[in-house]
Tab-separated table of C-alpha atoms in Angstrom:
chain	number	residue	atom	x	y	z
A	1	MET	CA	39.796	-186.334	32.626
A	2	PRO	CA	37.834	-188.386	30.014
A	3	LEU	CA	36.522	-191.784	30.894
A	4	PRO	CA	37.365	-194.279	28.004
A	5	ARG	CA	34.622	-196.486	26.944
A	6	ILE	CA	35.477	-200.165	27.575
A	7	PRO	CA	35.982	-202.046	24.257
A	8	SER	CA	33.044	-204.072	23.002
A	9	ILE	CA	34.128	-207.519	21.871
A	10	ARG	CA	32.176	-209.531	19.473
A	11	VAL	CA	31.689	-213.173	20.413
A	12	LEU	CA	33.033	-215.241	17.612
A	13	GLN	CA	31.523	-218.519	16.655
A	14	ASN	CA	34.655	-219.858	15.017
A	15	PRO	CA	37.627	-220.147	17.318
A	16	ARG	CA	40.060	-219.822	14.335
A	17	GLU	CA	38.406	-216.477	13.419
A	18	MET	CA	38.759	-215.524	17.078
A	19	ALA	CA	42.392	-216.319	16.924
A	20	LEU	CA	42.989	-213.951	14.116
A	21	GLY	CA	41.804	-211.116	16.373
A	22	LEU	CA	38.662	-210.075	14.381
A	23	ILE	CA	37.239	-208.111	17.188
A	24	HIS	CA	35.013	-205.010	17.150
A	25	GLN	CA	36.607	-201.887	18.674
A	26	VAL	CA	34.916	-198.795	19.904
A	27	ASN	CA	36.409	-195.278	20.493
A	28	ALA	CA	36.883	-193.605	23.804
A	29	THR	CA	33.943	-191.589	25.242
A	30	THR	CA	33.705	-189.102	28.013
A	31	GLY	CA	32.629	-189.601	31.686
A	32	ARG	CA	33.754	-188.880	35.160
A	33	ALA	CA	37.330	-187.930	36.023
A	34	CYS	CA	37.961	-190.976	38.184
A	35	PRO	CA	35.750	-194.018	37.362
A	36	CYS	CA	37.344	-196.056	40.147
A	37	HIS	CA	36.047	-193.551	42.714
A	38	GLY	CA	33.071	-192.033	40.934
A	39	GLY	CA	29.692	-193.164	41.510
A	40	ALA	CA	28.169	-192.367	38.160
A	41	ARG	CA	26.925	-195.171	35.969
A	42	HIS	CA	27.747	-195.444	32.267
A	43	ASP	CA	26.373	-197.820	29.777
A	44	HIS	CA	29.197	-199.866	28.165
A	45	HIS	CA	27.634	-202.313	25.731
A	46	HIS	CA	29.154	-205.874	25.432
A	47	HIS	CA	27.859	-208.943	23.835
A	48	SER	CA	27.701	-212.015	26.064
A	49	VAL	CA	26.920	-215.728	25.867
A	50	THR	CA	24.911	-217.339	28.585
A	51	GLY	CA	24.234	-221.025	28.203
A	52	GLY	CA	21.724	-223.517	29.544
A	53	ALA	CA	18.001	-223.618	29.646
A	54	SER	CA	15.990	-220.496	29.230
A	55	ARG	CA	15.622	-218.704	32.483
A	56	PRO	CA	13.038	-216.131	33.601
A	57	LYS	CA	14.231	-212.520	33.348
A	58	PHE	CA	13.472	-209.805	35.902
A	59	ALA	CA	10.775	-207.544	34.492
A	60	SER	CA	12.902	-204.460	35.123
A	61	THR	CA	16.048	-205.788	33.527
A	62	ILE	CA	17.539	-204.009	30.418
A	63	ASN	CA	20.200	-206.321	29.030
A	64	THR	CA	22.303	-203.432	27.776
A	65	SER	CA	22.457	-201.654	31.069
A	66	THR	CA	25.269	-201.770	33.507
A	67	ASP	CA	25.043	-203.884	36.636
A	68	TYR	CA	23.789	-202.450	39.834
A	69	ALA	CA	25.149	-205.053	42.316
A	70	PHE	CA	28.047	-207.160	43.269
A	71	GLU	CA	28.407	-210.435	45.068
A	72	MET	CA	31.183	-211.300	47.519
A	73	ALA	CA	32.039	-215.017	47.326
A	74	ALA	CA	35.194	-216.785	48.975
A	75	SER	CA	35.998	-220.135	50.252
A	76	SER	CA	36.201	-220.753	53.931
A	77	ILE	CA	39.865	-220.297	55.030
A	78	ARG	CA	41.640	-222.069	57.922
A	79	TYR	CA	45.070	-220.524	58.605
A	80	GLY	CA	47.765	-221.831	60.920
A	81	GLU	CA	51.185	-223.380	61.175
A	82	GLY	CA	50.551	-227.317	60.972
A	83	VAL	CA	46.905	-227.014	60.208
A	84	THR	CA	47.361	-229.410	57.235
A	85	GLN	CA	47.107	-232.333	59.810
A	86	GLU	CA	43.342	-231.578	60.113
A	87	VAL	CA	42.508	-232.439	56.579
A	88	GLY	CA	41.809	-236.109	57.411
A	89	MET	CA	39.364	-235.120	60.069
A	90	ASP	CA	37.723	-232.626	57.641
A	91	CYS	CA	37.096	-235.525	55.155
A	92	ALA	CA	35.837	-237.858	57.910
A	93	ASN	CA	33.496	-235.111	59.116
A	94	LEU	CA	32.164	-234.937	55.542
A	95	HIS	CA	31.519	-238.747	55.735
A	96	ALA	CA	33.880	-239.125	52.723
A	97	LYS	CA	34.310	-242.770	51.466
A	98	ARG	CA	36.565	-241.956	48.567
A	99	VAL	CA	38.938	-239.027	48.620
A	100	LEU	CA	40.819	-238.037	45.409
A	101	VAL	CA	44.201	-236.230	46.290
A	102	VAL	CA	45.392	-234.210	43.311
A	103	THR	CA	49.082	-232.957	43.114
A	104	ASP	CA	51.996	-232.635	40.778
A	105	PRO	CA	55.096	-234.888	40.512
A	106	LYS	CA	57.369	-232.685	42.435
A	107	ILE	CA	55.102	-232.095	45.360
A	108	ALA	CA	54.264	-235.804	45.366
A	109	LYS	CA	57.861	-236.300	46.806
A	110	LEU	CA	57.697	-233.605	49.442
A	111	SER	CA	56.480	-233.149	52.995
A	112	PRO	CA	53.220	-231.267	52.233
A	113	LEU	CA	51.743	-234.372	50.500
A	114	LYS	CA	53.081	-236.677	53.041
A	115	ARG	CA	51.347	-234.627	55.814
A	116	VAL	CA	48.060	-234.821	53.842
A	117	LEU	CA	48.277	-238.661	53.314
A	118	ASP	CA	49.249	-239.310	56.927
A	119	SER	CA	46.314	-237.342	58.011
A	120	LEU	CA	43.902	-239.250	55.807
A	121	LYS	CA	45.349	-242.462	57.085
A	122	THR	CA	45.057	-241.512	60.749
A	123	SER	CA	41.379	-240.744	60.100
A	124	GLY	CA	40.791	-243.949	58.334
A	125	VAL	CA	39.801	-242.335	55.122
A	126	SER	CA	40.038	-244.233	51.849
A	127	HIS	CA	41.886	-242.329	49.129
A	128	ASP	CA	43.829	-242.325	45.881
A	129	VAL	CA	46.323	-239.963	44.441
A	130	PHE	CA	46.519	-238.391	40.989
A	131	ASP	CA	50.080	-236.983	40.848
A	132	GLN	CA	50.382	-236.055	37.096
A	133	VAL	CA	49.311	-232.416	37.293
A	134	ARG	CA	51.280	-230.314	34.669
A	135	VAL	CA	52.769	-227.118	35.754
A	136	GLU	CA	50.956	-224.504	33.648
A	137	PRO	CA	48.215	-226.937	32.711
A	138	THR	CA	46.638	-227.586	29.226
A	139	ASP	CA	43.362	-228.936	28.162
A	140	SER	CA	45.113	-232.175	27.509
A	141	SER	CA	46.585	-232.334	31.027
A	142	PHE	CA	43.168	-231.323	32.377
A	143	ALA	CA	41.697	-234.365	30.407
A	144	LYS	CA	43.955	-236.816	32.234
A	145	ALA	CA	42.828	-235.574	35.644
A	146	ILE	CA	39.213	-235.483	34.587
A	147	ALA	CA	39.311	-239.044	33.317
A	148	PHE	CA	40.982	-240.164	36.566
A	149	ALA	CA	38.212	-238.513	38.573
A	150	LYS	CA	35.428	-239.927	36.390
A	151	ASN	CA	36.896	-243.444	36.950
A	152	TYR	CA	37.571	-243.099	40.708
A	153	LYS	CA	34.241	-241.403	41.549
A	154	PRO	CA	35.414	-239.503	44.580
A	155	ASP	CA	33.024	-237.829	46.997
A	156	VAL	CA	35.696	-235.296	48.185
A	157	ILE	CA	38.667	-233.932	46.316
A	158	VAL	CA	41.831	-232.491	48.026
A	159	ALA	CA	44.281	-230.468	46.039
A	160	VAL	CA	47.833	-230.148	47.243
A	161	GLY	CA	50.138	-227.830	45.312
A	162	GLY	CA	50.174	-224.518	43.522
A	163	GLY	CA	47.771	-222.839	41.212
A	164	SER	CA	48.161	-225.345	38.555
A	165	THR	CA	47.220	-228.152	40.961
A	166	MET	CA	44.175	-226.350	42.373
A	167	ASP	CA	43.048	-225.351	38.927
A	168	THR	CA	43.345	-229.002	37.740
A	169	ALA	CA	41.335	-230.168	40.680
A	170	LYS	CA	38.609	-227.657	39.932
A	171	ALA	CA	38.321	-228.900	36.385
A	172	ALA	CA	38.287	-232.584	37.484
A	173	ASN	CA	35.579	-231.698	39.933
A	174	LEU	CA	33.510	-229.837	37.413
A	175	TYR	CA	33.590	-232.347	34.561
A	176	SER	CA	33.213	-235.437	36.768
A	177	THR	CA	29.963	-233.852	37.970
A	178	TYR	CA	28.660	-232.902	34.433
A	179	LEU	CA	29.491	-236.172	32.856
A	180	GLU	CA	27.670	-235.318	29.591
A	181	ALA	CA	29.376	-231.978	29.037
A	182	ASP	CA	31.673	-231.144	26.242
A	183	PHE	CA	34.817	-229.603	27.435
A	184	LEU	CA	34.137	-226.273	25.752
A	185	ASP	CA	30.698	-225.918	27.434
A	186	PHE	CA	32.098	-224.090	30.438
A	187	VAL	CA	35.160	-222.462	28.951
A	188	ASN	CA	35.190	-218.658	28.792
A	189	PRO	CA	33.880	-217.104	25.684
A	190	PRO	CA	34.708	-216.582	22.861
A	191	ILE	CA	36.558	-219.826	22.743
A	192	GLY	CA	33.840	-221.750	24.703
A	193	LYS	CA	30.248	-221.329	25.505
A	194	GLY	CA	30.640	-220.068	29.058
A	195	LEU	CA	27.712	-221.989	30.486
A	196	PRO	CA	26.937	-221.343	34.235
A	197	VAL	CA	27.747	-223.868	36.786
A	198	ASP	CA	24.145	-224.618	38.076
A	199	ARG	CA	24.844	-227.970	39.878
A	200	PRO	CA	26.429	-228.569	43.253
A	201	LEU	CA	29.984	-229.943	42.832
A	202	LYS	CA	31.795	-232.222	45.172
A	203	PRO	CA	33.525	-230.683	48.274
A	204	LEU	CA	36.933	-229.447	47.188
A	205	ILE	CA	39.616	-228.732	49.896
A	206	ALA	CA	42.596	-226.765	48.558
A	207	ILE	CA	45.983	-226.811	50.230
A	208	PRO	CA	48.312	-224.287	48.617
A	209	THR	CA	52.082	-224.959	48.571
A	210	THR	CA	52.985	-221.699	46.923
A	211	ALA	CA	52.258	-218.160	48.043
A	212	GLY	CA	50.870	-216.745	44.711
A	213	THR	CA	47.731	-217.671	42.942
A	214	GLY	CA	45.233	-217.410	45.784
A	215	SER	CA	43.349	-220.262	43.842
A	216	GLU	CA	42.220	-221.650	47.253
A	217	THR	CA	39.715	-218.728	47.451
A	218	THR	CA	38.534	-218.380	43.791
A	219	GLY	CA	36.207	-219.883	41.263
A	220	THR	CA	38.712	-219.539	38.326
A	221	THR	CA	40.748	-222.119	36.592
A	222	ILE	CA	43.343	-221.214	33.882
A	223	PHE	CA	44.923	-223.406	31.202
A	224	ASP	CA	46.470	-223.418	27.752
A	225	TYR	CA	43.999	-224.277	25.044
A	226	GLU	CA	46.393	-226.181	22.644
A	227	ALA	CA	44.299	-226.111	19.526
A	228	LEU	CA	44.806	-222.312	19.353
A	229	GLY	CA	47.932	-221.883	21.352
A	230	VAL	CA	46.264	-219.476	23.776
A	231	LYS	CA	45.454	-219.386	27.452
A	232	THR	CA	41.860	-219.243	28.575
A	233	GLY	CA	39.862	-220.456	31.571
A	234	ILE	CA	36.753	-221.405	33.330
A	235	ALA	CA	35.279	-218.983	35.886
A	236	HIS	CA	32.218	-219.391	38.061
A	237	ARG	CA	31.947	-218.779	41.830
A	238	ASN	CA	30.549	-222.337	42.227
A	239	LEU	CA	33.941	-223.748	41.268
A	240	ARG	CA	35.613	-222.261	44.358
A	241	PRO	CA	36.857	-224.715	47.036
A	242	MET	CA	34.780	-225.435	50.015
A	243	LEU	CA	37.797	-224.884	52.192
A	244	GLY	CA	41.310	-223.536	51.848
A	245	ILE	CA	43.830	-224.835	54.262
A	246	VAL	CA	46.499	-222.190	54.382
A	247	ASP	CA	49.467	-223.634	56.259
A	248	PRO	CA	52.933	-221.735	56.241
A	249	LEU	CA	54.786	-224.958	56.745
A	250	ASN	CA	53.736	-226.063	53.254
A	251	THR	CA	55.540	-223.134	51.475
A	252	GLN	CA	58.943	-223.465	53.189
A	253	SER	CA	60.416	-225.756	50.495
A	254	MET	CA	60.022	-223.147	47.579
A	255	PRO	CA	63.250	-222.226	46.046
A	256	PRO	CA	63.833	-218.381	45.652
A	257	GLN	CA	62.811	-218.256	41.946
A	258	VAL	CA	59.476	-219.876	42.741
A	259	ARG	CA	58.962	-217.511	45.705
A	260	ALA	CA	59.580	-214.534	43.392
A	261	ALA	CA	57.408	-215.719	40.487
A	262	SER	CA	54.526	-216.666	42.730
A	263	GLY	CA	54.763	-213.375	44.699
A	264	LEU	CA	54.696	-211.318	41.564
A	265	ASP	CA	51.319	-212.895	40.742
A	266	VAL	CA	50.059	-211.622	44.051
A	267	LEU	CA	51.419	-208.197	43.377
A	268	CYS	CA	49.520	-207.831	40.098
A	269	HIS	CA	46.401	-209.600	41.484
A	270	ALA	CA	46.202	-206.804	44.054
A	271	LEU	CA	47.016	-203.919	41.664
A	272	GLU	CA	44.783	-205.103	38.895
A	273	SER	CA	41.729	-205.663	41.077
A	274	TYR	CA	42.271	-202.356	42.871
A	275	THR	CA	42.248	-200.535	39.572
A	276	ALA	CA	39.677	-202.459	37.614
A	277	ILE	CA	36.501	-200.724	36.612
A	278	PRO	CA	33.784	-200.290	39.231
A	279	TYR	CA	31.181	-203.125	39.487
A	280	ASN	CA	28.428	-200.603	38.541
A	281	GLN	CA	30.194	-199.763	35.155
A	282	ARG	CA	30.415	-203.472	34.049
A	283	SER	CA	27.842	-204.544	31.467
A	284	PRO	CA	25.592	-206.232	30.671
A	285	ARG	CA	23.421	-206.491	33.728
A	286	PRO	CA	22.784	-210.179	34.212
A	287	ASP	CA	19.241	-211.292	33.534
A	288	ASN	CA	19.597	-213.843	36.472
A	289	PRO	CA	22.046	-213.756	39.554
A	290	LEU	CA	23.422	-217.077	38.361
A	291	ASN	CA	24.841	-215.377	35.328
A	292	ARG	CA	26.602	-212.529	37.213
A	293	PRO	CA	30.302	-213.271	36.522
A	294	ALA	CA	32.873	-214.092	39.038
A	295	TYR	CA	34.933	-211.135	37.792
A	296	GLN	CA	32.695	-208.148	38.541
A	297	GLY	CA	34.835	-205.039	38.803
A	298	ALA	CA	36.195	-203.223	41.803
A	299	ASN	CA	33.965	-202.877	44.769
A	300	PRO	CA	34.159	-201.645	48.332
A	301	ILE	CA	34.833	-205.103	49.806
A	302	SER	CA	37.351	-206.332	47.302
A	303	ASP	CA	39.191	-202.943	47.694
A	304	ILE	CA	39.984	-203.724	51.232
A	305	TRP	CA	41.406	-207.094	50.573
A	306	SER	CA	43.442	-205.945	47.532
A	307	LEU	CA	45.009	-203.007	49.062
A	308	LYS	CA	45.975	-204.817	52.195
A	309	ALA	CA	47.515	-207.576	50.017
A	310	LEU	CA	49.489	-205.001	47.999
A	311	GLY	CA	51.079	-203.453	51.087
A	312	MET	CA	52.036	-206.952	52.550
A	313	VAL	CA	53.663	-208.040	49.188
A	314	ILE	CA	55.741	-204.955	48.974
A	315	GLN	CA	57.168	-205.448	52.398
A	316	ALA	CA	57.385	-209.262	52.441
A	317	LEU	CA	58.252	-210.450	48.915
A	318	PRO	CA	61.940	-209.197	48.831
A	319	ARG	CA	62.560	-210.564	52.342
A	320	SER	CA	61.075	-213.978	51.484
A	321	VAL	CA	63.144	-214.236	48.282
A	322	LYS	CA	66.466	-213.211	49.669
A	323	ASN	CA	66.339	-214.872	53.067
A	324	PRO	CA	65.033	-218.495	53.108
A	325	ASP	CA	65.022	-218.460	56.867
A	326	ASP	CA	62.658	-215.480	57.152
A	327	TYR	CA	59.630	-217.652	58.042
A	328	GLN	CA	57.602	-214.575	59.073
A	329	ALA	CA	58.023	-213.024	55.531
A	330	GLN	CA	56.998	-216.441	54.024
A	331	ALA	CA	53.862	-216.616	56.266
A	332	ASP	CA	53.027	-212.882	55.392
A	333	MET	CA	53.283	-213.838	51.683
A	334	LEU	CA	50.977	-216.798	52.089
A	335	LEU	CA	48.414	-214.604	53.802
A	336	ALA	CA	48.860	-211.883	51.127
A	337	SER	CA	48.147	-214.420	48.449
A	338	THR	CA	44.910	-215.439	50.090
A	339	TYR	CA	43.894	-211.783	50.736
A	340	ALA	CA	44.572	-210.899	47.163
A	341	GLY	CA	42.659	-213.976	46.056
A	342	ILE	CA	39.566	-212.826	47.877
A	343	GLY	CA	39.976	-209.399	46.183
A	344	PHE	CA	40.593	-210.340	42.624
A	345	GLY	CA	38.405	-213.501	42.908
A	346	ASN	CA	35.391	-211.015	43.003
A	347	ALA	CA	36.704	-207.831	41.381
A	348	GLY	CA	38.709	-209.485	38.588
A	349	VAL	CA	42.094	-208.667	36.934
A	350	HIS	CA	42.695	-206.824	33.676
A	351	LEU	CA	45.522	-206.029	31.294
A	352	CYS	CA	48.612	-207.630	32.949
A	353	HIS	CA	46.826	-210.988	33.131
A	354	GLY	CA	45.171	-210.663	29.619
A	355	MET	CA	48.551	-209.897	28.133
A	356	SER	CA	50.288	-212.624	30.100
A	357	TYR	CA	48.339	-215.496	28.488
A	358	PRO	CA	49.921	-215.210	25.085
A	359	ILE	CA	53.291	-214.585	26.634
A	360	SER	CA	53.110	-217.952	28.322
A	361	GLY	CA	51.502	-219.706	25.396
A	362	LEU	CA	53.777	-218.549	22.727
A	363	VAL	CA	57.095	-218.985	24.638
A	364	LYS	CA	59.581	-220.747	22.524
A	365	ASN	CA	62.714	-222.075	24.300
A	366	TYR	CA	62.700	-220.369	27.682
A	367	HIS	CA	63.130	-222.286	30.885
A	368	HIS	CA	62.788	-220.144	33.938
A	369	PRO	CA	65.341	-220.994	36.690
A	370	GLY	CA	63.892	-222.930	39.608
A	371	TYR	CA	61.256	-224.711	37.427
A	372	PRO	CA	62.605	-228.000	36.271
A	373	THR	CA	60.211	-229.047	33.631
A	374	ASP	CA	60.443	-230.874	30.417
A	375	HIS	CA	58.862	-228.141	28.443
A	376	SER	CA	59.342	-224.452	27.847
A	377	ILE	CA	57.921	-222.318	30.616
A	378	VAL	CA	57.398	-218.722	31.604
A	379	PRO	CA	55.923	-218.957	35.247
A	380	HIS	CA	52.527	-217.236	35.338
A	381	GLY	CA	53.704	-214.502	37.859
A	382	VAL	CA	56.616	-213.661	35.630
A	383	SER	CA	54.543	-213.360	32.505
A	384	VAL	CA	52.130	-211.109	34.389
A	385	ALA	CA	54.879	-208.841	35.809
A	386	MET	CA	56.593	-208.327	32.516
A	387	THR	CA	53.982	-205.855	31.333
A	388	SER	CA	52.994	-204.255	34.611
A	389	PRO	CA	55.270	-201.103	34.376
A	390	ALA	CA	53.812	-200.333	30.907
A	391	VAL	CA	50.233	-201.173	31.840
A	392	PHE	CA	50.015	-198.972	34.983
A	393	LYS	CA	51.680	-196.174	33.207
A	394	PHE	CA	48.843	-196.402	30.529
A	395	THR	CA	45.992	-196.884	32.894
A	396	GLY	CA	46.928	-194.133	35.307
A	397	ALA	CA	44.849	-191.424	33.544
A	398	ALA	CA	41.753	-193.387	34.033
A	399	CYS	CA	41.752	-193.463	37.881
A	400	PRO	CA	44.769	-191.475	38.940
A	401	GLU	CA	43.906	-191.338	42.669
A	402	ARG	CA	43.965	-195.151	42.810
A	403	HIS	CA	47.386	-195.362	41.059
A	404	LEU	CA	48.772	-192.815	43.523
A	405	GLU	CA	47.260	-194.640	46.427
A	406	ALA	CA	49.036	-197.811	45.197
A	407	ALA	CA	52.341	-196.065	44.483
A	408	LYS	CA	52.628	-194.655	48.042
A	409	LEU	CA	52.821	-198.142	49.518
A	410	PHE	CA	56.149	-198.737	47.951
A	411	VAL	CA	59.199	-198.227	50.041
A	412	GLY	CA	60.528	-194.611	49.793
A	413	ALA	CA	57.477	-193.280	47.902
A	414	ASP	CA	56.256	-189.820	48.541
A	415	VAL	CA	53.234	-188.831	46.553
A	416	SER	CA	51.976	-186.011	48.793
A	417	ASN	CA	52.737	-183.339	46.132
A	418	ALA	CA	52.269	-185.441	43.078
A	419	ARG	CA	50.069	-184.318	40.185
A	420	LEU	CA	47.203	-186.564	39.015
A	421	GLU	CA	48.416	-186.468	35.437
A	422	ASP	CA	51.686	-188.096	36.609
A	423	ALA	CA	50.043	-190.872	38.586
A	424	GLY	CA	50.604	-193.625	35.966
A	425	THR	CA	54.235	-192.657	35.509
A	426	ILE	CA	54.865	-192.614	39.236
A	427	LEU	CA	53.296	-196.078	39.788
A	428	SER	CA	55.169	-197.449	36.724
A	429	GLU	CA	58.537	-196.252	37.922
A	430	LYS	CA	57.905	-197.617	41.475
A	431	LEU	CA	57.090	-201.012	39.912
A	432	ARG	CA	60.097	-200.919	37.644
A	433	GLU	CA	62.425	-200.188	40.599
A	434	PHE	CA	60.693	-202.966	42.765
A	435	LEU	CA	61.156	-205.602	39.961
A	436	TYR	CA	64.740	-204.592	39.447
A	437	LYS	CA	65.723	-204.853	43.017
A	438	LEU	CA	64.031	-208.264	43.296
A	439	ASP	CA	66.652	-209.473	40.783
A	440	GLN	CA	64.739	-212.600	39.686
A	441	LEU	CA	63.402	-211.572	36.281
A	442	PRO	CA	64.695	-211.535	32.720
A	443	ASN	CA	64.961	-208.100	31.163
A	444	GLY	CA	61.564	-207.895	29.558
A	445	LEU	CA	60.175	-209.952	26.745
A	446	THR	CA	63.453	-209.985	24.829
A	447	GLY	CA	65.050	-211.768	27.836
A	448	MET	CA	62.499	-214.659	27.260
A	449	GLY	CA	63.377	-214.853	23.520
A	450	PHE	CA	60.615	-212.753	22.056
A	451	GLN	CA	61.427	-210.372	19.215
A	452	SER	CA	59.599	-207.373	17.818
A	453	SER	CA	58.292	-209.764	15.072
A	454	ASP	CA	56.333	-211.570	17.712
A	455	ILE	CA	54.386	-208.667	18.898
A	456	ALA	CA	51.522	-209.001	16.420
A	457	LYS	CA	50.978	-212.747	17.613
A	458	LEU	CA	51.087	-211.510	21.130
A	459	VAL	CA	48.365	-208.936	20.541
A	460	GLU	CA	46.300	-211.631	18.690
A	461	GLY	CA	46.591	-213.924	21.696
A	462	THR	CA	45.475	-210.966	24.061
A	463	LEU	CA	42.425	-209.765	22.044
A	464	PRO	CA	40.287	-212.818	22.761
A	465	GLN	CA	40.709	-212.425	26.648
A	466	GLN	CA	37.285	-210.762	26.776
A	467	ARG	CA	36.757	-211.649	30.416
A	468	VAL	CA	39.550	-209.532	31.669
A	469	LEU	CA	40.074	-206.866	28.971
A	470	LYS	CA	36.558	-205.548	29.656
A	471	LEU	CA	37.533	-204.744	33.273
A	472	ALA	CA	40.527	-202.568	32.255
A	473	PRO	CA	40.161	-198.916	33.391
A	474	ALA	CA	41.165	-197.646	29.970
A	475	GLY	CA	40.417	-198.629	26.320
A	476	ALA	CA	43.522	-200.889	26.022
A	477	GLY	CA	41.529	-203.671	24.359
A	478	GLN	CA	42.175	-201.758	21.070
A	479	GLN	CA	44.868	-203.424	18.916
A	480	GLU	CA	47.005	-200.327	18.580
A	481	ASN	CA	47.207	-199.721	22.284
A	482	LEU	CA	48.046	-203.419	22.963
A	483	THR	CA	50.835	-203.162	20.395
A	484	LYS	CA	52.361	-200.094	22.170
A	485	LEU	CA	52.112	-201.818	25.545
A	486	PHE	CA	54.079	-204.951	24.250
A	487	GLU	CA	56.572	-202.750	22.605
A	488	SER	CA	57.143	-200.911	25.818
A	489	SER	CA	57.616	-204.327	27.607
A	490	MET	CA	60.312	-205.711	25.401
A	491	SER	CA	62.881	-204.285	27.822
A	492	LEU	CA	62.273	-203.462	31.531
A	493	PHE	CA	65.506	-202.162	32.969
């Protein structure tokens, strides 16, 4: 089976040029039958941007060669029912004098935040609250949190909420440390410069209230860049929280729609990281370990976390959505979210996430049930899941064994006599069946108001997602392939 060459993407100096999708493409080439399992190394040439002062290069490094190593980075995790009450002691142990608590307006009225504030008060820790996080944040909403942090000058930050809150807290932490930085300095190329985070940041404690993003374990923050109408992010392992406090009590107030959307993010985190290209096929090899990206490709350690998370999601998500009193399923989903966060936070994600960003960014008048906001919104997990059947049908040929390994975890699946050439189709159909039975999704992109005439813009919004496209196990970064994937995702059922 041919191994497609991963598309080489030119870094564009002009964001407007980038937005038009003027990106180099390369044709497929041959290699091992299963890149996800094979040990052979292939040179895939990418352009990259590394910022900051000139750094010494290893004498043996060739910039165009593939990497030869991976790094495993994750936050410390504390798990347990009621463990939120310890956060005040954590801040006191850090000798914190000023703690900034970051949350959103809804969580600000609920018990998880009250538990945090009570704990800080009990421990005698001075604190202030920023409660204006935007669900699905933008650079403008980040700017408000950054300004608040710069003015308050905290020595510890505590994030209480879902992925949007934890990502906002990471941005506030970063830019209140680099006071002189321009916002685009750390944003992923080609929109920003992608400078490495080479200073110690303030201790960040993340307390998730949804079972989805795994952001308590990762060094990634995602937002809508309003000037271009696209999603992008900042990614560096030094952004990750010092501690993730994972407390099942904090997810019990989620409505079913939020449980479903959050859980679908976990599902795709696990699947994408397990099927990403191997770490030793990612290029270029960094000239300094500081420049090794957070998303490095599948590796033996991330595989363990990703596959375990996938099995847990398949079993627990339907139960947690349909039965609000199934607290064991809710606890399992919270653990699965953290497991998947450790997996994808190092291996990375690929096509489902890359394609989800323009879906969220270009939504017109769609308001997903269970998300009371004053703006149109496609929850991140929903936008990711929309393309998953099409994506994994397409990528199956690149590493069929891995697609079959994932498919056999679904209820009722028997792949013992399956042919490798059918791997993508089998996984795609199991995903489609799983999504249909969950009964919480619109019927594809048309169910969110998109039309065939929108596909060109969706493709344009996907092409700049260099950080994730280059990890796809097939050459889907090409415009014609992305067009077909969006066409196939217009209707799911």
